[in-house]
Coordinates of N, CA and C in Angstrom, one line a residue:
X1 N 49.6 160.8 14.0 CA 48.8 161.5 15.0 C 49.5 161.8 15.9
X2 N 49.4 163.0 16.1 CA 50.0 163.7 17.7 C 49.6 163.2 18.5
X3 N 50.3 163.4 19.9 CA 49.5 162.8 21.7 C 48.7 164.1 21.5
X4 N 47.2 163.7 22.0 CA 46.2 164.4 22.5 C 45.7 164.1 23.8
X5 N 45.2 164.8 24.3 CA 44.8 165.2 25.9 C 43.3 165.2 26.0
X6 N 42.4 164.5 26.5 CA 40.9 165.0 26.5 C 40.4 164.9 27.8
X7 N 39.1 165.2 28.1 CA 38.8 164.6 29.5 C 37.3 163.9 29.1
X8 N 36.3 163.4 29.5 CA 35.0 163.2 29.2 C 34.1 163.6 30.1
X9 N 34.9 164.3 30.9 CA 34.1 165.2 31.9 C 34.2 167.0 31.6
X10 N 34.7 167.4 30.7 CA 35.0 168.4 30.1 C 35.2 168.9 29.0
X11 N 35.2 170.0 28.4 CA 36.1 170.0 26.8 C 37.1 171.1 26.4
X12 N 38.0 170.9 26.2 CA 39.1 171.8 26.2 C 38.4 173.2 26.1
X13 N 39.1 174.4 27.0 CA 38.2 175.6 26.7 C 36.8 176.1 27.7
X14 N 36.4 174.2 28.0 CA 35.2 174.9 28.6 C 35.5 175.0 30.0
X15 N 34.5 175.5 30.9 CA 34.7 175.4 32.4 C 35.0 174.2 33.1
X16 N 35.8 174.0 33.6 CA 35.5 172.6 34.6 C 34.4 172.6 35.4
X17 N 34.1 171.7 35.6 CA 32.8 171.2 36.7 C 33.5 171.3 37.7
X18 N 32.1 171.5 38.8 CA 32.3 171.8 40.0 C 33.2 171.3 41.4
X19 N 33.0 169.6 40.6 CA 33.2 168.4 41.9 C 34.8 168.4 41.5
X20 N 35.8 168.8 40.2 CA 36.6 168.4 40.4 C 37.4 170.0 40.8
X21 N 37.0 170.6 41.6 CA 37.8 171.8 42.3 C 37.9 171.7 43.3
X22 N 38.7 172.3 44.5 CA 38.8 172.7 45.9 C 37.5 173.3 46.5
X23 N 36.8 174.0 45.6 CA 35.7 174.6 46.3 C 34.3 173.0 46.3
X24 N 34.5 172.2 45.3 CA 33.6 171.6 45.0 C 33.9 169.8 45.6
X25 N 34.1 168.8 45.4 CA 34.5 167.4 45.6 C 36.0 167.4 45.9
X26 N 36.6 168.2 45.3 CA 38.6 167.8 44.9 C 38.9 166.8 44.3
X27 N 37.8 166.3 43.4 CA 38.2 164.9 42.6 C 39.2 164.8 41.8
X28 N 40.1 164.4 41.3 CA 40.7 164.3 40.4 C 39.9 164.0 39.2
X29 N 39.9 164.8 37.9 CA 39.0 164.1 36.6 C 39.3 163.4 36.1
X30 N 38.8 162.7 35.1 CA 39.1 161.5 33.7 C 39.7 162.4 33.3
X31 N 40.6 161.7 32.3 CA 41.5 161.6 31.6 C 41.7 161.1 30.3
X32 N 42.1 160.9 29.0 CA 41.8 160.4 28.2 C 43.2 160.5 27.1
X33 N 43.6 159.7 26.6 CA 44.9 160.5 25.6 C 44.9 159.5 24.0
X34 N 45.3 159.8 23.3 CA 45.5 159.1 21.7 C 46.7 159.5 21.4
X35 N 47.3 159.0 20.3 CA 48.3 159.2 19.2 C 49.5 159.2 20.7
X36 N 50.0 158.2 21.2 CA 51.7 158.2 21.9 C 51.9 157.9 21.1
X37 N 53.4 158.1 21.0 CA 54.6 157.8 20.1 C 54.6 156.0 20.7
X38 N 55.0 155.3 19.3 CA 55.7 154.0 19.9 C 57.3 153.6 21.0
X39 N 57.2 155.0 20.5 CA 58.5 154.9 21.6 C 58.7 155.1 23.2
X40 N 57.4 155.6 23.6 CA 57.0 156.2 24.9 C 57.2 154.8 25.4
X41 N 57.8 155.2 26.6 CA 57.9 154.2 27.9 C 57.3 154.5 29.3
X42 N 56.7 155.7 29.4 CA 55.7 156.1 30.5 C 55.2 157.4 30.4
X43 N 54.2 157.9 31.1 CA 54.1 159.3 30.8 C 53.8 160.1 32.4
X44 N 54.0 161.4 32.0 CA 54.1 162.3 32.8 C 52.5 163.3 33.1
X45 N 51.7 163.9 34.0 CA 50.6 164.3 33.9 C 50.5 165.8 35.0
X46 N 51.1 166.9 34.6 CA 50.9 167.9 35.6 C 50.1 169.0 35.3
X47 N 49.3 169.3 36.2 CA 48.2 170.8 36.2 C 48.3 172.1 36.5
X48 N 48.9 173.1 36.2 CA 49.1 174.5 36.7 C 48.5 175.1 36.0
X49 N 48.6 176.5 37.0 CA 48.0 177.7 36.7 C 48.6 178.6 36.3
X50 N 49.0 179.6 35.7 CA 49.5 180.5 35.3 C 49.4 181.8 35.7
X51 N 47.6 181.9 35.8 CA 47.3 182.9 35.7 C 47.5 183.3 37.8
X52 N 48.3 182.7 38.1 CA 48.1 183.0 39.9 C 48.7 184.1 39.9
X53 N 48.0 185.1 41.1 CA 48.5 186.3 41.7 C 50.4 185.8 41.7
X54 N 51.0 184.8 42.0 CA 52.3 185.1 42.3 C 53.1 184.2 41.4
X55 N 53.1 183.8 40.1 CA 53.5 183.2 39.0 C 52.6 182.2 39.0
X56 N 53.5 181.3 38.1 CA 52.5 179.8 37.8 C 52.7 178.8 39.4
X57 N 51.3 178.7 39.3 CA 51.0 177.5 40.6 C 50.8 176.1 40.2
X58 N 51.6 175.6 40.7 CA 51.2 173.8 40.6 C 50.7 173.1 41.1
X59 N 49.2 172.6 40.2 CA 48.1 171.7 41.8 C 48.0 169.9 41.3
X60 N 49.0 169.5 40.8 CA 49.1 168.2 40.6 C 50.2 167.5 39.9
X61 N 50.5 166.5 39.9 CA 51.6 165.9 39.1 C 51.5 164.5 39.3
X62 N 51.6 163.5 38.2 CA 50.9 161.9 38.8 C 52.2 161.7 37.6
X63 N 53.4 160.5 38.1 CA 53.9 160.6 37.1 C 54.4 158.6 37.2
X64 N 55.1 158.3 36.4 CA 55.7 156.5 36.0 C 54.2 156.1 35.7
X65 N 53.5 156.8 34.8 CA 52.4 156.3 34.2 C 52.2 155.4 33.3
X66 N 51.9 153.9 33.4 CA 52.6 152.8 33.0 C 52.2 153.5 31.0
X67 N 53.4 152.7 30.4 CA 53.2 153.1 28.9 C 52.1 152.0 28.2
X68 N 51.7 151.2 28.5 CA 50.3 151.2 28.0 C 49.2 151.6 28.5
X69 N 49.3 152.6 29.3 CA 48.1 153.5 30.2 C 47.2 154.4 28.3
X70 N 46.2 154.8 28.6 CA 45.8 155.5 27.4 C 44.4 156.3 28.3
X71 N 44.8 156.5 29.5 CA 43.9 157.7 30.5 C 44.1 157.4 31.8
X72 N 43.3 158.1 32.8 CA 43.4 157.9 34.4 C 41.4 157.7 34.8
X73 N 41.4 157.1 35.3 CA 39.9 157.7 36.0 C 39.7 158.6 36.7
X74 N 39.0 158.8 37.2 CA 38.6 159.8 38.1 C 39.0 159.3 39.2
X75 N 39.6 160.5 40.2 CA 40.9 160.4 41.4 C 41.3 159.2 41.4
X76 N 42.2 158.8 40.6 CA 43.1 157.7 40.3 C 43.8 157.8 41.2
X77 N 44.3 156.7 41.8 CA 45.0 156.5 43.0 C 46.2 155.9 42.7
X78 N 47.5 156.4 43.5 CA 48.7 155.6 42.8 C 49.3 154.4 43.1
X79 N 48.6 153.7 44.0 CA 48.4 152.0 44.5 C 49.6 152.3 45.6
X80 N 49.7 150.9 46.2 CA 50.8 150.2 46.9 C 52.3 150.1 46.4
X81 N 51.9 149.3 45.0 CA 53.1 149.4 44.6 C 54.0 150.1 43.9
X82 N 53.8 151.3 44.1 CA 55.1 152.4 44.6 C 55.8 152.2 42.5
X83 N 54.5 152.2 41.8 CA 55.4 152.6 40.4 C 54.8 154.0 40.3
X84 N 53.3 154.2 40.2 CA 53.3 155.4 39.4 C 53.1 156.1 40.9
X85 N 53.7 157.7 40.7 CA 53.9 158.4 42.5 C 53.3 160.0 41.8
X86 N 52.7 160.6 43.1 CA 52.5 161.7 42.8 C 53.7 163.2 43.2
X87 N 53.8 163.8 42.3 CA 54.3 164.5 43.1 C 54.3 165.8 44.0
X88 N 55.3 167.1 44.6 CA 54.4 167.6 45.9 C 53.9 168.9 45.0
X89 N 52.6 169.3 45.2 CA 52.3 170.6 44.4 C 52.4 171.9 45.2
X90 N 52.2 172.9 45.1 CA 52.7 174.0 45.5 C 51.6 174.2 46.6
X91 N 50.5 173.6 47.1 CA 49.9 174.0 48.6 C 51.0 172.5 49.7
X92 N 51.7 172.3 49.1 CA 52.5 171.0 50.0 C 52.2 169.8 49.8
X93 N 51.0 169.2 49.4 CA 50.7 168.3 49.4 C 51.0 167.2 48.1
X94 N 50.7 165.9 48.5 CA 51.5 165.0 47.2 C 50.3 164.4 46.7
X95 N 49.5 165.2 46.1 CA 48.0 164.6 45.5 C 47.2 165.6 44.5
X96 N 45.9 165.2 44.2 CA 45.6 165.9 43.7 C 44.7 167.7 44.6
X97 N 45.1 168.7 44.0 CA 44.6 169.6 44.3 C 43.6 170.8 43.1
X98 N 42.7 170.9 42.9 CA 42.2 171.2 42.0 C 42.1 172.7 41.9
X99 N 41.4 173.2 41.1 CA 41.1 174.8 40.7 C 40.5 175.3 42.5
X100 N 41.3 177.1 42.5 CA 40.7 177.7 43.3 C 41.5 178.7 43.3
X101 N 41.1 179.1 42.0 CA 41.3 180.9 42.4 C 41.2 181.6 43.1
X102 N 41.4 182.7 43.8 CA 41.2 183.4 45.0 C 40.1 184.2 44.5
X103 N 38.9 184.6 45.2 CA 37.9 185.2 45.0 C 38.6 186.9 44.0
X104 N 37.8 187.5 43.7 CA 38.1 188.3 43.2 C 39.3 188.8 42.5
X105 N 39.8 187.7 41.9 CA 40.8 187.4 40.8 C 40.6 187.2 39.1
X106 N 39.5 187.0 39.3 CA 38.9 186.9 38.3 C 39.2 185.6 37.3
X107 N 38.9 184.8 36.2 CA 39.4 183.7 35.6 C 40.7 183.0 35.4
X108 N 41.1 181.6 35.6 CA 42.3 181.5 35.7 C 42.1 179.9 35.1
X109 N 42.9 180.1 34.3 CA 43.1 178.8 33.1 C 44.3 178.1 33.4
X110 N 43.3 176.8 33.5 CA 44.2 175.4 34.2 C 45.0 174.9 33.0
X111 N 45.9 174.6 32.8 CA 46.9 173.8 31.7 C 47.3 172.7 32.7
X112 N 46.1 171.1 31.6 CA 46.4 169.7 32.1 C 47.5 169.3 31.2
X113 N 48.8 169.1 31.1 CA 49.8 168.7 30.4 C 50.6 167.5 30.5
X114 N 50.1 166.7 29.7 CA 50.4 165.2 29.8 C 51.6 165.0 28.8
X115 N 52.8 164.2 29.5 CA 54.4 164.0 28.6 C 54.4 163.2 28.2
X116 N 54.7 162.2 27.0 CA 55.3 161.0 27.0 C 56.5 160.9 26.8
X117 N 57.4 160.0 27.7 CA 58.8 159.9 28.3 C 59.4 158.6 27.5
X118 N 60.5 159.0 27.3 CA 61.0 157.5 26.6 C 62.2 157.0 27.9
X119 N 61.7 157.3 29.0 CA 62.3 156.0 30.0 C 60.8 155.8 31.0
X120 N 60.8 154.5 31.4 CA 60.0 154.0 32.4 C 59.6 154.2 33.5
X121 N 60.7 154.8 34.1 CA 60.6 155.5 35.2 C 61.1 156.6 35.5
X122 N 60.6 157.6 36.5 CA 61.9 158.7 36.8 C 61.8 158.5 38.2
X123 N 63.4 157.9 38.6 CA 63.9 157.9 40.0 C 63.7 159.5 40.7
X124 N 63.0 159.7 40.9 CA 62.9 161.0 41.8 C 62.5 161.1 43.5
X125 N 63.3 161.7 44.1 CA 62.9 161.8 45.7 C 60.9 161.9 45.9
X126 N 60.5 161.5 46.3 CA 59.3 161.6 46.7 C 58.6 162.9 46.8
X127 N 59.7 163.7 47.5 CA 58.9 164.9 48.1 C 59.7 166.2 47.0
X128 N 59.7 165.7 45.6 CA 60.3 166.3 44.6 C 58.9 167.4 44.2
X129 N 59.0 168.6 44.2 CA 58.1 169.7 43.8 C 57.7 169.7 42.5
X130 N 56.8 170.0 41.7 CA 56.3 169.6 40.5 C 57.3 170.6 39.5
X131 N 57.6 171.6 40.1 CA 58.7 172.3 38.7 C 59.8 171.4 38.9
X132 N 60.6 171.1 39.6 CA 61.5 170.5 39.3 C 60.9 169.1 39.1
X133 N 60.5 168.2 39.4 CA 59.5 166.8 38.5 C 59.7 167.3 37.2
X134 N 58.8 168.2 37.0 CA 58.6 168.5 35.4 C 60.3 168.7 34.7
X135 N 61.1 169.3 35.0 CA 62.6 170.1 34.9 C 63.0 168.4 34.5
X136 N 62.9 167.6 35.1 CA 63.5 166.6 35.1 C 62.7 165.7 33.8
X137 N 61.5 165.7 34.0 CA 60.9 164.4 32.5 C 60.9 165.2 31.3
X138 N 61.4 166.9 31.5 CA 61.6 167.1 30.4 C 62.8 166.5 29.6
X139 N 63.8 166.4 30.2 CA 65.0 165.3 29.5 C 64.6 164.1 28.8
X140 N 63.6 163.3 29.0 CA 62.8 163.0 28.4 C 61.8 162.6 27.7
X141 N 61.2 163.8 27.4 CA 60.3 164.2 26.8 C 60.6 164.3 25.4
X142 N 59.1 162.7 24.7 CA 59.1 162.9 23.4 C 57.5 163.5 22.5
X143 N 57.0 163.8 23.6 CA 55.9 164.0 22.8 C 54.7 164.7 24.0
X144 N 54.3 166.2 23.7 CA 53.3 166.7 24.9 C 52.6 167.3 24.2
X145 N 51.1 167.0 24.9 CA 49.6 167.3 24.9 C 49.1 168.0 25.9
X146 N 48.2 168.7 25.5 CA 47.6 170.2 26.3 C 46.0 169.7 26.7
X147 N 45.5 170.3 27.8 CA 44.2 170.4 27.7 C 44.4 171.4 28.8
X148 N 43.4 172.7 28.5 CA 43.5 173.7 29.0 C 41.5 173.7 29.5
X149 N 41.6 174.6 30.7 CA 40.6 174.8 31.6 C 39.9 176.3 32.0
X150 N 39.1 177.3 31.5 CA 39.4 178.0 32.7 C 38.2 177.3 33.9
X151 N 38.7 178.4 35.3 CA 38.0 178.3 36.8 C 37.8 179.9 37.3
X152 N 37.1 180.4 37.8 CA 36.5 181.3 38.6 C 36.5 181.7 39.8
X153 N 36.6 182.1 40.6 CA 36.8 182.2 42.0 C 35.3 183.3 42.8
X154 N 34.9 183.5 41.2 CA 33.6 184.4 41.2 C 32.3 183.9 41.2
X155 N 32.8 182.6 40.0 CA 31.4 182.2 39.5 C 32.0 180.8 39.4
X156 N 31.3 179.9 40.4 CA 31.5 178.5 40.6 C 30.9 177.8 39.8
X157 N 31.2 176.6 38.9 CA 30.8 176.4 38.3 C 29.7 174.9 38.6
X158 N 29.0 174.2 38.5 CA 28.4 173.1 38.9 C 28.6 172.2 37.7

């Protein structure tokens, strides 16, 4: 069974609800996965927008997700134990920043990418940006799953 990523809040290819966008409550959506390889030691999740005017824009990264997890709750926190951590997104923030395509720019497609890693922890500086974080994670990637959702700056979903 391949690694599969889903959300109880929206389906693959369906518009992301407003509450998970920067125009709404900007909450990180709940996510679930199945089919993790037996050799997985941790997970990483990133969200990126390849339709951004200046190239791929990265909205969120959470990494060092424990291998025995099968999802993330809505608005997940990394906690004070230092295990799970956020990467720095292209807004310059180390937290979730949801979709917010520029008005008049049409529909953007947001890709949630889950990576199953062969290491229990990525030892990366706290200020590492998502692009470099993913580059480091790819060295340990044993499986990947994607979930893609559209969002428009012109027609907000509810």
